[in-house]
Short mmCIF file of C-alpha atoms in Angstrom, two decimals:
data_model
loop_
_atom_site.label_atom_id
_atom_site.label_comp_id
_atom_site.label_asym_id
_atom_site.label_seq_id
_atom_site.Cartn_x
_atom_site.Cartn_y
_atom_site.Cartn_z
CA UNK A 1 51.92 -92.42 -45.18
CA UNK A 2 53.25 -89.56 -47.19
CA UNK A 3 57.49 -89.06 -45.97
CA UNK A 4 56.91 -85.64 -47.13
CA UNK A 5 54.34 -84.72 -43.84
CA UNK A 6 57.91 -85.47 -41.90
CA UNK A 7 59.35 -82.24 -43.30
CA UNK A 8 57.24 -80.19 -41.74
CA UNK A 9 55.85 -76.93 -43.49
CA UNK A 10 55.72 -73.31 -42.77
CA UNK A 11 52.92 -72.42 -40.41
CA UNK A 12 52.01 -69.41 -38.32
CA UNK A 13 53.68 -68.46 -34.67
CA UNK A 14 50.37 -69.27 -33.50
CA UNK A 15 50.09 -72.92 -34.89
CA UNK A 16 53.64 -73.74 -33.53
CA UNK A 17 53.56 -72.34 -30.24
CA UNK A 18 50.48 -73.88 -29.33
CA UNK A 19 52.10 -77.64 -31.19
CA UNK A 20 54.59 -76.84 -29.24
CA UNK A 21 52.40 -76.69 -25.89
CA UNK A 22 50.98 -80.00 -26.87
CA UNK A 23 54.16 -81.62 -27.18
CA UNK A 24 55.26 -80.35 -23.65
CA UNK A 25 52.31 -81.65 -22.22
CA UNK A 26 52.63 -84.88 -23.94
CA UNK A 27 56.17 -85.03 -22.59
CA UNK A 28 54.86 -83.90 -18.91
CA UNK A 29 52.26 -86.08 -18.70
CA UNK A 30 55.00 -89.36 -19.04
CA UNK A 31 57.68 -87.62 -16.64
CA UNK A 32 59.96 -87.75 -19.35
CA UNK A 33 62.86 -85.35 -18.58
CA UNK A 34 63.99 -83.42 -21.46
CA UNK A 35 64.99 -80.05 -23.05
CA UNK A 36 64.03 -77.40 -26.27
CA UNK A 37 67.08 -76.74 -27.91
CA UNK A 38 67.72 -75.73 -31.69
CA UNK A 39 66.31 -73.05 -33.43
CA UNK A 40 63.34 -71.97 -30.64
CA UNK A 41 66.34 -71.96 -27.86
CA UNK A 42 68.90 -69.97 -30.16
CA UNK A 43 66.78 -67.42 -30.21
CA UNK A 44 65.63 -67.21 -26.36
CA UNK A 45 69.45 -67.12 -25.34
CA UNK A 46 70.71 -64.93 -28.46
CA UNK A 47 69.45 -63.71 -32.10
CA UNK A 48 65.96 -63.25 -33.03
CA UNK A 49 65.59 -65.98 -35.53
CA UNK A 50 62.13 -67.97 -35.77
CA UNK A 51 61.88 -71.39 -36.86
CA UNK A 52 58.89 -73.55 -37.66
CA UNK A 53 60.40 -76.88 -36.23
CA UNK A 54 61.00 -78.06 -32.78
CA UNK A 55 64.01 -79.89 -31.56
CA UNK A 56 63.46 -81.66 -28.17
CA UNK A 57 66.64 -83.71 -26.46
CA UNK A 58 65.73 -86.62 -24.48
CA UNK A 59 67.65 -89.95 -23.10
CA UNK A 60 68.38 -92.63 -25.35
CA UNK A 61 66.11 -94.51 -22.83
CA UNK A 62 63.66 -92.45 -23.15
CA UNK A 63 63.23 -91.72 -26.69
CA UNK A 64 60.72 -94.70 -27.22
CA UNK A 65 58.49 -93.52 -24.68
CA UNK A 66 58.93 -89.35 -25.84
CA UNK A 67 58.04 -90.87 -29.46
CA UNK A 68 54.85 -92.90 -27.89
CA UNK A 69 53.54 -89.82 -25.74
CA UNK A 70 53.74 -87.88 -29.04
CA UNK A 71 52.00 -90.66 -31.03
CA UNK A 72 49.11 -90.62 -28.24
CA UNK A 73 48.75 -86.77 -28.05
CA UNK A 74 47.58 -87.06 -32.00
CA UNK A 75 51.28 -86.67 -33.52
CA UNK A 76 51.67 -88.61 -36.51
CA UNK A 77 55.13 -90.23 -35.28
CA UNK A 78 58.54 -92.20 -37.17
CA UNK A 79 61.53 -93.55 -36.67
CA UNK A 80 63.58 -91.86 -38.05
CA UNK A 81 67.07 -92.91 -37.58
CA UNK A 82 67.80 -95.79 -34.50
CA UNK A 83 70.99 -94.01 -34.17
CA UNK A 84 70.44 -90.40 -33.13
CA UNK A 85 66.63 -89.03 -33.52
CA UNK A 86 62.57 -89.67 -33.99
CA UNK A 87 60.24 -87.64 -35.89
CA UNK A 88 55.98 -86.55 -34.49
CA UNK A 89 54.72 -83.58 -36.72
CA UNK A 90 51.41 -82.03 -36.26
CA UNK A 91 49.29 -79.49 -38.10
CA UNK A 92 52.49 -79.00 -40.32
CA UNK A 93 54.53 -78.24 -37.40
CA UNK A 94 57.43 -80.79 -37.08
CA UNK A 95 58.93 -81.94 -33.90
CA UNK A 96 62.12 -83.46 -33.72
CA UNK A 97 63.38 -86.05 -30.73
CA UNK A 98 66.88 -85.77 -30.43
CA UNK A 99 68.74 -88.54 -28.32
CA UNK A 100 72.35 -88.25 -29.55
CA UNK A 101 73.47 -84.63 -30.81
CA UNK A 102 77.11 -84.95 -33.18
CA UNK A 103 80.03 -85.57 -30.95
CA UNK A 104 78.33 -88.18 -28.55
CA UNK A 105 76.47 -85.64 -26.87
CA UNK A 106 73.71 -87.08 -24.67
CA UNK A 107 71.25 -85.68 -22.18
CA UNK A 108 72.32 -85.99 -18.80
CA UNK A 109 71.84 -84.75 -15.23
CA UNK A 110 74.56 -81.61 -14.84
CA UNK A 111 72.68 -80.89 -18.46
CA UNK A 112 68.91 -80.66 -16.61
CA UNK A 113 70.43 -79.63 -13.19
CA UNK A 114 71.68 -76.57 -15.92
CA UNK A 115 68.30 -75.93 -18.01
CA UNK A 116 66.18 -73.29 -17.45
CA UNK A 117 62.77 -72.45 -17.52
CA UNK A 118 61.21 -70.49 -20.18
CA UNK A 119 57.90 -68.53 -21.22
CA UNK A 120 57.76 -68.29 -24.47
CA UNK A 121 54.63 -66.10 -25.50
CA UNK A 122 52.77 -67.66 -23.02
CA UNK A 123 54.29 -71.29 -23.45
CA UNK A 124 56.47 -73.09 -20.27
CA UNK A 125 58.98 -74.68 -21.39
CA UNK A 126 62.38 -76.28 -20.00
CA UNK A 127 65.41 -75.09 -22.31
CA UNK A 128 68.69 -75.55 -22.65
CA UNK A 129 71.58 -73.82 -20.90
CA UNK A 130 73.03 -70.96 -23.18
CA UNK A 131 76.45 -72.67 -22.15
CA UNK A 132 75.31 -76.24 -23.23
CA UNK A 133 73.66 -75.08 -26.68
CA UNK A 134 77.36 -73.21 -27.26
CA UNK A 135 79.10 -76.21 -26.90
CA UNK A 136 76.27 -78.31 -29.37
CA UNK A 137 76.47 -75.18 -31.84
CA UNK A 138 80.32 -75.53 -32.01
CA UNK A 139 80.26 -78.79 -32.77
CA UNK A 140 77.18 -79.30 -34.93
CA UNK A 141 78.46 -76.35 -37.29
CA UNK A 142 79.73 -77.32 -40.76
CA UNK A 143 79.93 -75.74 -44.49
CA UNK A 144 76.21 -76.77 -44.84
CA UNK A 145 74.66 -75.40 -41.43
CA UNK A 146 76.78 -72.07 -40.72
CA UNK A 147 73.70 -70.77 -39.04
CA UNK A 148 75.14 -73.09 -35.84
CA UNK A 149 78.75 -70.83 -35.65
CA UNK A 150 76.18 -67.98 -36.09
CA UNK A 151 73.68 -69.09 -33.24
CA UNK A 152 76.54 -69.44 -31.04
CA UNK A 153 78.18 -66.60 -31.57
CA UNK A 154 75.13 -64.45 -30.82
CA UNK A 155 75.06 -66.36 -27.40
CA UNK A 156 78.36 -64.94 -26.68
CA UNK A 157 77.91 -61.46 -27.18
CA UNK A 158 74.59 -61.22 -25.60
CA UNK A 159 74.31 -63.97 -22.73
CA UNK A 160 75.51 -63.17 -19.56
CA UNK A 161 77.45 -66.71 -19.16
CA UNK A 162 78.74 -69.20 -16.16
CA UNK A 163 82.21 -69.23 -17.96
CA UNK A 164 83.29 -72.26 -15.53
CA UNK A 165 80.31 -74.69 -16.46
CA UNK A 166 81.02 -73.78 -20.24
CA UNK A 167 84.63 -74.85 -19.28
CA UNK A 168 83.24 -77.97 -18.01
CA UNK A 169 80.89 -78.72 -20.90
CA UNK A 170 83.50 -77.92 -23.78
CA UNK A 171 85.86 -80.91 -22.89
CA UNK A 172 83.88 -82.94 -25.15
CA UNK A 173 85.22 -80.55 -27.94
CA UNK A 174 87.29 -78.82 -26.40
CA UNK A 175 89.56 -77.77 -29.78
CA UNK A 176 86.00 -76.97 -31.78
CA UNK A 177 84.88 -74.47 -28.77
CA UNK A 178 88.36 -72.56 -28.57
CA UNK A 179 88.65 -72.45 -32.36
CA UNK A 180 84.98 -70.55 -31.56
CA UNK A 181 86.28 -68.38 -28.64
CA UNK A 182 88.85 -67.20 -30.21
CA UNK A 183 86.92 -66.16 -33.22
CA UNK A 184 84.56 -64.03 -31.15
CA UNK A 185 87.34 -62.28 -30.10
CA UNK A 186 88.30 -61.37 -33.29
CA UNK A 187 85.46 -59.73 -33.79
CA UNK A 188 85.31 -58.09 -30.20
CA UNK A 189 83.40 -60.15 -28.21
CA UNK A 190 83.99 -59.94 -24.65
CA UNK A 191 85.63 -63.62 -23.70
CA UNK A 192 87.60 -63.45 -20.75
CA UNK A 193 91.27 -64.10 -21.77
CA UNK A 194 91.05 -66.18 -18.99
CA UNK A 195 88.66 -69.29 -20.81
CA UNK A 196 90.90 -69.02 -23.77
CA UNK A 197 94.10 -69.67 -21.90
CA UNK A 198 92.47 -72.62 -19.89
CA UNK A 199 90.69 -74.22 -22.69
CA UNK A 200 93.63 -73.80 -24.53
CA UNK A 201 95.84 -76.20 -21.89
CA UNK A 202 92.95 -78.15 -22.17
CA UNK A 203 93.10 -78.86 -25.65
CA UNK A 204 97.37 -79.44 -25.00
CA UNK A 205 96.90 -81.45 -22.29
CA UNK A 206 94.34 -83.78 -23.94
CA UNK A 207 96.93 -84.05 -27.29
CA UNK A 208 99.97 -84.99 -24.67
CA UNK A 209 98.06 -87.65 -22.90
CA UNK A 210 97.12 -89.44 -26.38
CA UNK A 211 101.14 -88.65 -27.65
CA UNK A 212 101.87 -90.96 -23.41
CA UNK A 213 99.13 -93.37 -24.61
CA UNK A 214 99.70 -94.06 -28.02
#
């Protein structure tokens, strides 16, 4: 088998919404919790941008069984990389199983208990929180992907937020997410002062606990 078919190509709305259906419904029919995020859920929460590839974050546990229920809905299917994701494309489209997202970010229950339902053109899905997909974009972002800061960004300015769960969620990168908040300020975004000043004891608090440890 060809690695190039694990690319993906570029295809029509049509043929990836309706992949995309198929690969909910593979997911459904297995019970296997999980979330759209990337480029599909960046532009739900904030900028128009289309992509032709889907990113779907499940469980470590459970990304052997997302990868089979792929496989059996007629996905050609590979794995990828033990470490952090599996591959199923169909009809060009190519669907990505994410179980570890840069910084040791993992699927977990205040992350589902946070997801939200969403139509897109006719298509249910369960997608991330704007909040959670902030704190992945932050992180994630680097000199080769500055569409990430971007995505984020666009989240801020046109998302109406729960500022205290994004609080929550940005202690795993906690200096990456204020360095991000305090950009969007810069260029008038409306943060609350109030984030920055807490995130910013939170990014103190965690260096003076490593200076007591160390």
């Amino acid at each position: 088998m060809s690695e190039d078919i694990f690319e993906g190509r570029e295809v029509t709305e049509e043929v990836t919404l309706r992949v995309l259906g198929e690969a909910e419904e593979a997911l459904e029919r297995e019970c296997i919790p999980h979330m759209l995020m990337g480029g599909l859920a960046s532009s739900a929460h904030g900028r128009p941008r289309w992509t032709h590839d889907i990113d779907v974050l499940v469980r470590p546990a459970d990304s052997g069984r997302a990868l089979q229920a792929l496989g059996n809905a007629g996905f050609e299917t590979q794995e990828t990389d033990p470490f952090w994701l599996y591959k199923g494309v169909k009809d060009g489209v190519l669907v990505d199983v994410i179980f570890r997202s840069t910084g040791d970010i993992y699927l977990d229950d205040e992350m589902l208990a946070h997801a939200r339902p969403v139509d897109l053109s006719g298509v249910r899905v369960c997608m991330v929180s704007p909040e959670d997909l902030i704190v992945i974009k932050a992180v994630v972002h680097d000199e080769q992907s500055p569409r990430h800061w971007f995505d984020a960004l666009a989240m801020l300015s046109r998302t109406d937020l729960d500022w205290e769960y994004l609080l929550q969620r940005a202690r795993k990168a906690a200096r990456r997410v204020l360095s991000l908040l305090l950009y969007a300020q810069s260029n008038d975004v409306l943060v609350p002062d109030t984030v920055v000043r807490r995130l910013f004891q939170m990014v103190t608090e965690s260096e003076e606990r490593l200076r007591e440890a160390g």
